[in-house]
Amino acid sequence: DAGVTQSPTHLIKTRGQQVTLRCSPISGHKSVSWYQQVLGQGPQFIFQYYEKEERGRGNFPDRFSARQFPNYSSELNVNALLLGDSALYLCASSRRGGDQPQHFGDGTRLSIL
Amino acid sequence: GIQVEQSPPDLILQEGANSTLRCNFSDSVNNLQWFHQNPWGQLINLFYIPSGTKQNGRLSATTVATERYSLLYISSSQTTDSGVYFCAVELNDMRFGAGTRLTVKP
């Protein structure tokens, strides 16, 4: 079975632009979570979705939004990009919303110029 | 929120040596996972271990939930073990430690 797939793998944007990142979970997984990892740090939780409902939100500004589709894939949107948004964005899926192992995709590396 | 502390922050080993990585957390958790992040940024699941002991080849892990810590053991280390090892715990959301950067020299 395919693992968690993310697209694109790399992206370069300029300040003020908007970006959409995509994630397809492992087949049979109904929960998707998004994380931001800046260089030298551990991943930081952004959102979790389960059965198309937002189940959790980390300490990120409203410029960050996400949604989950009926096929359980997910999109992360970031508006009004700042230099500090440059990071590796990771998506993870699990069978249910909690108490389940999370499996990570390879990430999208976002660079803001 | 829950605090996750990993030690040591950096570890340099000669190939063949053994090591123990530690993860302390500040509250009861529902989920604890160990990950290896390779130089390409891929996060690889090592263990899902909210409690007890598990082994997978040269790696093993123990979580003592009542004392709020987990240990990852790496035996007979190889250069391919190099990378950053993260502990992550989940209560309401998943929190990662800052990681242990392991370098294994040939």
PDB file of N, CA and C in Angstrom, chain A residues 16 25 28 30 32 37 78 104 113:
ATOM      1  N   GLY A  16       3.935  37.601   0.853  1.00  0.00           N
ATOM      2  CA  GLY A  16       2.615  38.097   0.501  1.00  0.00           C
ATOM      3  C   GLY A  16       1.782  37.144  -0.342  1.00  0.00           C
ATOM      4  N   PRO A  25      -3.731  10.575   2.513  1.00  0.00           N
ATOM      5  CA  PRO A  25      -3.385   9.662   3.601  1.00  0.00           C
ATOM      6  C   PRO A  25      -3.246   8.223   3.110  1.00  0.00           C
ATOM      7  N   GLY A  28      -7.460   3.801   4.062  1.00  0.00           N
ATOM      8  CA  GLY A  28      -8.081   3.329   5.297  1.00  0.00           C
ATOM      9  C   GLY A  28      -7.889   4.261   6.475  1.00  0.00           C
ATOM     10  N   LYS A  30      -8.396   7.771   8.326  1.00  0.00           N
ATOM     11  CA  LYS A  30      -9.415   8.810   8.256  1.00  0.00           C
ATOM     12  C   LYS A  30      -8.989  10.112   8.918  1.00  0.00           C
ATOM     13  N   VAL A  32      -5.987  13.143   9.363  1.00  0.00           N
ATOM     14  CA  VAL A  32      -4.806  13.793   8.794  1.00  0.00           C
ATOM     15  C   VAL A  32      -4.388  14.925   9.721  1.00  0.00           C
ATOM     16  N   GLN A  37       7.931  22.219  10.393  1.00  0.00           N
ATOM     17  CA  GLN A  37       9.242  21.983  10.986  1.00  0.00           C
ATOM     18  C   GLN A  37      10.236  22.992  10.416  1.00  0.00           C
ATOM     19  N   VAL A  78      -1.858  28.571   3.275  1.00  0.00           N
ATOM     20  CA  VAL A  78      -1.220  29.638   4.041  1.00  0.00           C
ATOM     21  C   VAL A  78      -1.312  30.904   3.204  1.00  0.00           C
ATOM     22  N   PHE A 104       4.040   9.521   8.662  1.00  0.00           N
ATOM     23  CA  PHE A 104       4.346  10.787   8.023  1.00  0.00           C
ATOM     24  C   PHE A 104       4.686  10.636   6.546  1.00  0.00           C
ATOM     25  N   LEU A 113      10.922  33.829  -0.471  1.00  0.00           N
ATOM     26  CA  LEU A 113      11.974  34.791  -0.823  1.00  0.00           C
ATOM     27  C   LEU A 113      11.514  36.213  -0.553  1.00  0.00           C
TER      28      LEU A 113
END
